[in-house]
PDB file of C-alpha atoms in Angstrom:
ATOM      1  CA  PRO A   1      -0.346  -0.196  -0.046  1.00 45.00           C
ATOM      2  CA  GLN A   2       2.723   2.164   0.726  1.00 48.00           C
ATOM      3  CA  LEU A   3       4.311   1.933  -2.768  1.00 44.00           C
ATOM      4  CA  LEU A   4       0.794   2.568  -4.319  1.00 42.00           C
ATOM      5  CA  LYS A   5       0.354   6.329  -2.533  1.00 42.00           C
ATOM      6  CA  SER A   6       4.056   7.017  -3.707  1.00 43.00           C
ATOM      7  CA  ILE A   7       2.882   6.364  -7.492  1.00 40.00           C
ATOM      8  CA  SER A   8       1.491   9.123  -9.101  1.00 46.00           C
ATOM      9  CA  PHE A   9      -0.147   9.014 -12.413  1.00 42.00           C
ATOM     10  CA  HIS A  10      -0.533  12.089 -14.893  1.00 46.00           C
ATOM     11  CA  HIS A  11      -2.746  12.413 -17.990  1.00 48.00           C
ATOM     12  CA  PRO A  12      -0.715  11.819 -20.966  1.00 46.00           C
ATOM     13  CA  SER A  13      -0.883  15.778 -22.314  1.00 49.00           C
ATOM     14  CA  GLN A  14       0.648  16.817 -19.081  1.00 50.00           C
ATOM     15  CA  VAL A  15       3.167  14.462 -19.911  1.00 42.00           C
ATOM     16  CA  HIS A  16       3.590  16.215 -23.818  1.00 48.00           C
ATOM     17  CA  HIS A  17       3.432  19.777 -21.794  1.00 51.00           C
ATOM     18  CA  GLU A  18       5.699  19.004 -18.965  1.00 53.00           C
ATOM     19  CA  THR A  19       8.191  17.207 -22.221  1.00 51.00           C
ATOM     20  CA  LYS A  20       7.932  20.368 -24.371  1.00 48.00           C
ATOM     21  CA  ASP A  21       8.601  22.883 -21.563  1.00 55.00           C
ATOM     22  CA  MET A  22      11.947  21.045 -20.312  1.00 50.00           C
ATOM     23  CA  LEU A  23      13.265  20.671 -24.250  1.00 47.00           C
ATOM     24  CA  LEU A  24      12.647  24.604 -24.398  1.00 49.00           C
ATOM     25  CA  LYS A  25      14.153  24.900 -21.613  1.00 55.00           C
ATOM     26  CA  ALA A  26      17.517  23.037 -22.720  1.00 53.00           C
ATOM     27  CA  THR A  27      17.484  24.664 -26.462  1.00 53.00           C
ATOM     28  CA  PRO A  28      19.357  27.063 -26.401  1.00 60.00           C
ATOM     29  CA  LYS A  29      16.624  30.438 -27.765  1.00 58.00           C
ATOM     30  CA  GLU A  30      19.392  30.414 -30.916  1.00 58.00           C
ATOM     31  CA  GLN A  31      18.688  27.539 -32.442  1.00 58.00           C
ATOM     32  CA  LEU A  32      14.726  27.525 -32.026  1.00 55.00           C
ATOM     33  CA  LYS A  33      14.793  30.302 -34.658  1.00 64.00           C
ATOM     34  CA  GLU A  34      13.033  29.235 -38.221  1.00 65.00           C
ATOM     35  CA  GLN A  35      16.442  27.984 -40.450  1.00 69.00           C
ATOM     36  CA  ARG A  36      16.242  28.455 -43.936  1.00 74.00           C
ATOM     37  CA  GLN A  37      18.186  25.792 -45.744  1.00 81.00           C
ATOM     38  CA  TRP A  38      19.951  26.080 -49.122  1.00 84.00           C
ATOM     39  CA  SER A  39      21.715  23.773 -51.571  1.00 88.00           C
ATOM     40  CA  PRO A  40      24.435  25.147 -54.543  1.00 91.00           C
ATOM     41  CA  TYR A  41      23.234  21.836 -56.298  1.00 93.00           C
ATOM     42  CA  ILE A  42      20.626  20.156 -58.247  1.00 93.00           C
ATOM     43  CA  ASP A  43      20.081  17.466 -60.194  1.00 94.00           C
ATOM     44  CA  ASN A  44      18.705  17.865 -63.352  1.00 96.00           C
ATOM     45  CA  GLY A  45      17.873  14.175 -64.486  1.00 95.00           C
ATOM     46  CA  GLY A  46      18.832  12.196 -67.702  1.00 96.00           C
ATOM     47  CA  THR A  47      21.059   8.980 -68.338  1.00 97.00           C
ATOM     48  CA  VAL A  48      24.400   8.750 -69.981  1.00 98.00           C
ATOM     49  CA  LEU A  49      26.134   5.494 -70.821  1.00 98.00           C
ATOM     50  CA  GLY A  50      28.936   3.562 -72.445  1.00 98.00           C
ATOM     51  CA  VAL A  51      29.661   0.665 -74.002  1.00 98.00           C
ATOM     52  CA  ALA A  52      32.968  -1.230 -75.077  1.00 97.00           C
ATOM     53  CA  PRO A  53      33.147  -5.084 -75.225  1.00 96.00           C
ATOM     54  CA  PRO A  54      36.046  -6.689 -74.450  1.00 94.00           C
ATOM     55  CA  GLY A  55      38.550  -6.551 -77.387  1.00 94.00           C
ATOM     56  CA  ALA A  56      36.568  -4.602 -79.505  1.00 95.00           C
ATOM     57  CA  ASP A  57      37.749  -1.727 -81.565  1.00 95.00           C
ATOM     58  CA  PHE A  58      35.227   0.483 -81.023  1.00 97.00           C
ATOM     59  CA  VAL A  59      33.072   2.220 -78.100  1.00 98.00           C
ATOM     60  CA  VAL A  60      29.776   3.466 -78.027  1.00 98.00           C
ATOM     61  CA  VAL A  61      28.855   5.742 -75.685  1.00 98.00           C
ATOM     62  CA  ALA A  62      25.278   8.089 -75.609  1.00 98.00           C
ATOM     63  CA  GLY A  63      23.274  10.524 -73.473  1.00 97.00           C
ATOM     64  CA  ASP A  64      19.627  11.906 -73.450  1.00 97.00           C
ATOM     65  CA  THR A  65      18.986  15.620 -74.229  1.00 97.00           C
ATOM     66  CA  ARG A  66      16.474  16.182 -71.431  1.00 97.00           C
ATOM     67  CA  MET A  67      16.670  18.556 -68.979  1.00 96.00           C
ATOM     68  CA  SER A  68      14.376  18.515 -65.581  1.00 95.00           C
ATOM     69  CA  TYR A  69      13.805  20.718 -62.887  1.00 91.00           C
ATOM     70  CA  GLY A  70      11.907  18.840 -60.460  1.00 90.00           C
ATOM     71  CA  TYR A  71       8.476  17.844 -62.246  1.00 92.00           C
ATOM     72  CA  SER A  72       8.995  20.184 -65.129  1.00 94.00           C
ATOM     73  CA  ILE A  73      10.903  20.125 -68.494  1.00 95.00           C
ATOM     74  CA  ALA A  74      13.038  22.510 -68.776  1.00 94.00           C
ATOM     75  CA  SER A  75      14.391  21.735 -71.892  1.00 95.00           C
ATOM     76  CA  ARG A  76      14.317  18.729 -74.655  1.00 95.00           C
ATOM     77  CA  ASN A  77      17.747  19.754 -76.322  1.00 96.00           C
ATOM     78  CA  VAL A  78      20.608  20.231 -73.996  1.00 96.00           C
ATOM     79  CA  THR A  79      23.601  18.053 -74.594  1.00 97.00           C
ATOM     80  CA  LYS A  80      25.216  15.959 -72.111  1.00 97.00           C
ATOM     81  CA  THR A  81      28.340  14.964 -74.221  1.00 97.00           C
ATOM     82  CA  VAL A  82      31.255  16.683 -75.553  1.00 97.00           C
ATOM     83  CA  GLN A  83      33.741  15.374 -77.776  1.00 97.00           C
ATOM     84  CA  LEU A  84      37.077  16.196 -76.400  1.00 97.00           C
ATOM     85  CA  THR A  85      39.675  14.793 -79.086  1.00 95.00           C
ATOM     86  CA  ASP A  86      38.923  13.104 -82.598  1.00 93.00           C
ATOM     87  CA  LYS A  87      38.826   9.816 -80.503  1.00 92.00           C
ATOM     88  CA  CYS A  88      37.543  10.817 -77.267  1.00 96.00           C
ATOM     89  CA  VAL A  89      34.178  11.878 -76.132  1.00 98.00           C
ATOM     90  CA  LEU A  90      32.792  12.723 -72.153  1.00 98.00           C
ATOM     91  CA  ALA A  91      28.951  12.673 -71.135  1.00 98.00           C
ATOM     92  CA  SER A  92      28.093  13.312 -67.867  1.00 97.00           C
ATOM     93  CA  ALA A  93      25.172  13.264 -65.951  1.00 97.00           C
ATOM     94  CA  GLY A  94      24.167  15.678 -63.001  1.00 96.00           C
ATOM     95  CA  MET A  95      23.583  19.268 -62.665  1.00 96.00           C
ATOM     96  CA  GLN A  96      23.566  21.017 -66.028  1.00 96.00           C
ATOM     97  CA  ALA A  97      25.030  24.291 -64.971  1.00 96.00           C
ATOM     98  CA  GLU A  98      28.292  22.123 -63.221  1.00 96.00           C
ATOM     99  CA  ARG A  99      27.793  19.377 -66.719  1.00 97.00           C
ATOM    100  CA  HIS A 100      28.781  23.077 -68.795  1.00 97.00           C
ATOM    101  CA  THR A 101      31.725  24.505 -66.765  1.00 97.00           C
ATOM    102  CA  LEU A 102      33.491  20.946 -66.375  1.00 97.00           C
ATOM    103  CA  HIS A 103      33.341  20.289 -70.229  1.00 97.00           C
ATOM    104  CA  LYS A 104      34.067  24.034 -70.654  1.00 97.00           C
ATOM    105  CA  VAL A 105      37.364  23.536 -68.555  1.00 97.00           C
ATOM    106  CA  LEU A 106      38.019  19.815 -70.326  1.00 97.00           C
ATOM    107  CA  LYS A 107      38.064  21.499 -73.939  1.00 97.00           C
ATOM    108  CA  ALA A 108      40.445  24.147 -72.912  1.00 97.00           C
ATOM    109  CA  LYS A 109      42.517  21.101 -71.368  1.00 97.00           C
ATOM    110  CA  ALA A 110      42.640  19.213 -74.697  1.00 97.00           C
ATOM    111  CA  THR A 111      43.100  22.038 -76.533  1.00 96.00           C
ATOM    112  CA  MET A 112      46.501  23.742 -74.257  1.00 97.00           C
ATOM    113  CA  PHE A 113      47.777  19.786 -74.609  1.00 97.00           C
ATOM    114  CA  GLU A 114      47.125  19.911 -78.667  1.00 96.00           C
ATOM    115  CA  ASN A 115      48.961  23.559 -78.743  1.00 96.00           C
ATOM    116  CA  THR A 116      51.968  22.727 -76.549  1.00 97.00           C
ATOM    117  CA  HIS A 117      52.741  19.083 -77.536  1.00 96.00           C
ATOM    118  CA  ARG A 118      51.772  19.133 -81.475  1.00 95.00           C
ATOM    119  CA  LYS A 119      49.236  16.207 -81.169  1.00 95.00           C
ATOM    120  CA  PRO A 120      45.775  15.456 -79.188  1.00 94.00           C
ATOM    121  CA  MET A 121      45.715  13.698 -76.315  1.00 96.00           C
ATOM    122  CA  SER A 122      45.255  10.324 -75.426  1.00 96.00           C
ATOM    123  CA  ALA A 123      41.965   8.857 -73.835  1.00 96.00           C
ATOM    124  CA  PRO A 124      44.122   6.917 -71.481  1.00 96.00           C
ATOM    125  CA  SER A 125      45.886  10.440 -70.720  1.00 97.00           C
ATOM    126  CA  MET A 126      42.187  12.133 -70.975  1.00 97.00           C
ATOM    127  CA  ALA A 127      40.802  10.015 -68.104  1.00 97.00           C
ATOM    128  CA  GLN A 128      43.433  10.980 -66.145  1.00 97.00           C
ATOM    129  CA  CYS A 129      43.113  14.313 -66.830  1.00 97.00           C
ATOM    130  CA  LEU A 130      39.209  14.044 -65.676  1.00 98.00           C
ATOM    131  CA  SER A 131      40.424  12.549 -62.760  1.00 98.00           C
ATOM    132  CA  ASN A 132      42.913  15.249 -61.809  1.00 98.00           C
ATOM    133  CA  THR A 133      40.353  17.993 -62.524  1.00 97.00           C
ATOM    134  CA  LEU A 134      37.507  16.371 -60.474  1.00 97.00           C
ATOM    135  CA  TYR A 135      39.866  15.759 -57.576  1.00 97.00           C
ATOM    136  CA  TYR A 136      41.031  19.592 -57.448  1.00 97.00           C
ATOM    137  CA  LYS A 137      37.853  20.328 -56.666  1.00 96.00           C
ATOM    138  CA  ARG A 138      36.841  17.959 -54.347  1.00 96.00           C
ATOM    139  CA  PHE A 139      36.136  20.242 -51.222  1.00 96.00           C
ATOM    140  CA  PHE A 140      33.249  21.621 -53.827  1.00 95.00           C
ATOM    141  CA  PRO A 141      32.777  18.880 -56.228  1.00 96.00           C
ATOM    142  CA  TYR A 142      31.679  19.373 -59.627  1.00 96.00           C
ATOM    143  CA  TYR A 143      28.317  18.001 -59.284  1.00 96.00           C
ATOM    144  CA  THR A 144      28.217  15.467 -62.328  1.00 96.00           C
ATOM    145  CA  PHE A 145      28.485  11.995 -63.050  1.00 96.00           C
ATOM    146  CA  ASN A 146      30.685  11.170 -65.926  1.00 97.00           C
ATOM    147  CA  VAL A 147      31.197   8.286 -68.106  1.00 98.00           C
ATOM    148  CA  LEU A 148      34.581   9.088 -70.861  1.00 98.00           C
ATOM    149  CA  ALA A 149      35.050   6.709 -74.010  1.00 98.00           C
ATOM    150  CA  GLY A 150      37.882   6.219 -76.744  1.00 97.00           C
ATOM    151  CA  LEU A 151      40.628   4.302 -78.003  1.00 97.00           C
ATOM    152  CA  ASP A 152      43.159   3.316 -76.010  1.00 95.00           C
ATOM    153  CA  GLU A 153      47.129   2.841 -77.373  1.00 93.00           C
ATOM    154  CA  LYS A 154      46.089  -0.733 -78.706  1.00 94.00           C
ATOM    155  CA  GLY A 155      43.148   0.805 -80.991  1.00 94.00           C
ATOM    156  CA  LEU A 156      40.659  -0.890 -78.502  1.00 96.00           C
ATOM    157  CA  GLY A 157      37.766   0.772 -77.356  1.00 97.00           C
ATOM    158  CA  ALA A 158      37.597   2.178 -73.629  1.00 97.00           C
ATOM    159  CA  VAL A 159      35.261   3.150 -71.386  1.00 98.00           C
ATOM    160  CA  TRP A 160      35.740   4.645 -67.626  1.00 98.00           C
ATOM    161  CA  GLY A 161      33.360   5.473 -65.283  1.00 97.00           C
ATOM    162  CA  TYR A 162      33.568   8.194 -62.416  1.00 97.00           C
ATOM    163  CA  ASP A 163      32.412   9.204 -59.101  1.00 93.00           C
ATOM    164  CA  ALA A 164      31.570  13.026 -58.241  1.00 92.00           C
ATOM    165  CA  ILE A 165      35.266  13.711 -56.976  1.00 94.00           C
ATOM    166  CA  GLY A 166      37.363  11.659 -59.194  1.00 94.00           C
ATOM    167  CA  SER A 167      37.790   8.248 -58.422  1.00 96.00           C
ATOM    168  CA  PHE A 168      37.368   5.848 -62.092  1.00 97.00           C
ATOM    169  CA  GLU A 169      37.965   2.424 -63.057  1.00 97.00           C
ATOM    170  CA  ARG A 170      37.862   1.139 -66.731  1.00 97.00           C
ATOM    171  CA  VAL A 171      35.295  -1.464 -67.345  1.00 97.00           C
ATOM    172  CA  PRO A 172      33.163  -2.659 -70.468  1.00 97.00           C
ATOM    173  CA  TYR A 173      30.543  -0.690 -69.869  1.00 97.00           C
ATOM    174  CA  VAL A 174      28.975   1.732 -67.120  1.00 97.00           C
ATOM    175  CA  VAL A 175      25.751   3.799 -66.974  1.00 97.00           C
ATOM    176  CA  THR A 176      25.402   7.200 -64.535  1.00 97.00           C
ATOM    177  CA  GLY A 177      22.271   9.453 -64.132  1.00 95.00           C
ATOM    178  CA  SER A 178      18.808   8.807 -63.134  1.00 95.00           C
ATOM    179  CA  GLY A 179      17.951   5.849 -65.460  1.00 95.00           C
ATOM    180  CA  SER A 180      21.212   3.817 -63.889  1.00 95.00           C
ATOM    181  CA  ALA A 181      19.307   1.541 -62.167  1.00 95.00           C
ATOM    182  CA  LEU A 182      17.060   0.518 -65.021  1.00 95.00           C
ATOM    183  CA  ALA A 183      19.829  -0.252 -67.409  1.00 95.00           C
ATOM    184  CA  THR A 184      22.549  -2.295 -65.877  1.00 95.00           C
ATOM    185  CA  SER A 185      20.782  -5.226 -65.777  1.00 94.00           C
ATOM    186  CA  ILE A 186      20.282  -5.056 -69.449  1.00 95.00           C
ATOM    187  CA  LEU A 187      24.056  -4.584 -70.037  1.00 96.00           C
ATOM    188  CA  ASP A 188      25.142  -7.125 -67.653  1.00 96.00           C
ATOM    189  CA  ASN A 189      22.932  -9.508 -69.696  1.00 95.00           C
ATOM    190  CA  GLN A 190      23.591  -8.175 -73.108  1.00 95.00           C
ATOM    191  CA  VAL A 191      27.231  -7.726 -73.358  1.00 96.00           C
ATOM    192  CA  LEU A 192      29.192  -9.936 -70.974  1.00 94.00           C
ATOM    193  CA  PHE A 193      26.329 -12.295 -70.598  1.00 94.00           C
ATOM    194  CA  LYS A 194      26.244 -13.080 -67.248  1.00 93.00           C
ATOM    195  CA  THR A 195      23.067 -14.239 -66.739  1.00 90.00           C
ATOM    196  CA  GLN A 196      23.466 -16.441 -69.864  1.00 92.00           C
ATOM    197  CA  PRO A 197      26.847 -17.391 -70.415  1.00 92.00           C
ATOM    198  CA  LYS A 198      26.333 -20.003 -72.912  1.00 93.00           C
ATOM    199  CA  ASN A 199      25.566 -17.609 -75.326  1.00 92.00           C
ATOM    200  CA  LYS A 200      28.514 -15.539 -74.950  1.00 92.00           C
ATOM    201  CA  ARG A 201      29.783 -14.428 -78.173  1.00 92.00           C
ATOM    202  CA  GLU A 202      31.638 -11.038 -80.105  1.00 94.00           C
ATOM    203  CA  LEU A 203      29.379  -8.248 -80.343  1.00 95.00           C
ATOM    204  CA  LYS A 204      29.718  -5.971 -83.417  1.00 96.00           C
ATOM    205  CA  CYS A 205      29.357  -2.571 -83.855  1.00 97.00           C
ATOM    206  CA  ALA A 206      26.057  -2.406 -85.247  1.00 96.00           C
ATOM    207  CA  GLU A 207      24.604  -4.767 -82.619  1.00 97.00           C
ATOM    208  CA  VAL A 208      25.922  -2.698 -79.975  1.00 97.00           C
ATOM    209  CA  VAL A 209      24.125   0.648 -81.323  1.00 98.00           C
ATOM    210  CA  GLU A 210      20.969  -1.356 -81.398  1.00 97.00           C
ATOM    211  CA  LEU A 211      21.495  -2.335 -77.919  1.00 97.00           C
ATOM    212  CA  VAL A 212      22.041   1.167 -76.584  1.00 98.00           C
ATOM    213  CA  LYS A 213      19.115   2.418 -78.889  1.00 97.00           C
ATOM    214  CA  ASP A 214      17.043  -0.523 -76.792  1.00 97.00           C
ATOM    215  CA  VAL A 215      18.313   0.469 -73.502  1.00 97.00           C
ATOM    216  CA  PHE A 216      17.704   3.851 -73.977  1.00 97.00           C
ATOM    217  CA  THR A 217      14.011   3.222 -75.343  1.00 97.00           C
ATOM    218  CA  CYS A 218      13.119   0.922 -71.571  1.00 96.00           C
ATOM    219  CA  ILE A 219      14.910   3.303 -69.492  1.00 96.00           C
ATOM    220  CA  SER A 220      12.358   6.034 -70.882  1.00 95.00           C
ATOM    221  CA  GLU A 221       9.242   4.200 -70.725  1.00 95.00           C
ATOM    222  CA  ARG A 222       9.819   4.390 -66.910  1.00 95.00           C
ATOM    223  CA  ASP A 223      11.963   7.161 -66.039  1.00 95.00           C
ATOM    224  CA  ILE A 224      10.558  10.426 -66.396  1.00 95.00           C
ATOM    225  CA  TYR A 225      13.638  12.490 -66.371  1.00 96.00           C
ATOM    226  CA  THR A 226      15.530  10.695 -69.048  1.00 96.00           C
ATOM    227  CA  GLY A 227      13.761  11.069 -72.560  1.00 95.00           C
ATOM    228  CA  ASP A 228      13.081  13.264 -75.947  1.00 96.00           C
ATOM    229  CA  SER A 229      15.879  12.224 -77.701  1.00 97.00           C
ATOM    230  CA  ALA A 230      19.751  10.343 -76.986  1.00 97.00           C
ATOM    231  CA  GLU A 231      22.969  11.628 -78.697  1.00 98.00           C
ATOM    232  CA  ILE A 232      24.857   8.531 -79.993  1.00 98.00           C
ATOM    233  CA  TYR A 233      28.624   8.371 -80.528  1.00 98.00           C
ATOM    234  CA  VAL A 234      30.378   5.655 -81.961  1.00 98.00           C
ATOM    235  CA  ILE A 235      34.353   6.447 -82.149  1.00 97.00           C
ATOM    236  CA  THR A 236      36.182   3.684 -84.007  1.00 96.00           C
ATOM    237  CA  LYS A 237      39.751   4.239 -85.775  1.00 95.00           C
ATOM    238  CA  ASP A 238      38.416   6.458 -88.694  1.00 94.00           C
ATOM    239  CA  GLY A 239      36.808   8.678 -85.939  1.00 93.00           C
ATOM    240  CA  VAL A 240      33.548   9.872 -84.487  1.00 96.00           C
ATOM    241  CA  LYS A 241      30.543   9.602 -85.454  1.00 97.00           C
ATOM    242  CA  LYS A 242      27.094  10.853 -83.914  1.00 97.00           C
ATOM    243  CA  GLU A 243      23.850   9.683 -84.391  1.00 97.00           C
ATOM    244  CA  ILE A 244      20.390  11.269 -82.986  1.00 97.00           C
ATOM    245  CA  PHE A 245      17.480   8.762 -81.819  1.00 97.00           C
ATOM    246  CA  ALA A 246      14.316  10.006 -80.698  1.00 96.00           C
ATOM    247  CA  LEU A 247      12.765   9.166 -77.483  1.00 95.00           C
ATOM    248  CA  LYS A 248       9.436   9.370 -75.905  1.00 88.00           C
ATOM    249  CA  LYS A 249       8.761  13.199 -75.545  1.00 87.00           C
ATOM    250  CA  ASP A 250       6.220  12.929 -72.584  1.00 80.00           C
TER     251      ASP A 250
END
């Protein structure tokens, strides 16, 4: 009985008010003011990819042209790609302003290299140059996710994938951007034949181009940030060829 007398029961609303009063007393007044947050970055959506089957003497790189702002389409004709040399193309997803700045910087570095050494920068050298450029801005990074494609010293197709601060890796294919999760499994199946090893074979250039078109068609059906059209570049020893492939407009 003595124990029951010492226990006091409170209404839930009373406990809530008491707890709130305790929090207000423990929190400095300057932290209770309304805080407005602002970010210098925005993701304008879109998808870019590169495919270089093992041992192939070509590489295909592509990106769509839709630029989004939330649920709005800001433009239907904004490129995500840039040709840096006669055998090297860069495609970037992420923020349009950052992408434009990065492409301009790399284009300038490629021009300076060619003027100094009287020859264009090789694709592996450009891959390292891009990594250095991104790492230099690591404390306030370019909000871009890049795919670099070109031919290596042996004339074989090469694709490098990057994160925002310059970590990169040479891979047979890579997809970045808003549609990357939708496309990677398709390329796993159709480029390296990971889920059908019995059907593994060498892919021809025309087959890879058609595969890239199918991939972008699939992405645009399910990703509202990818669409309108795709710019497809084919890089071979003869140079760079560009093709525009129409996608969904809605």
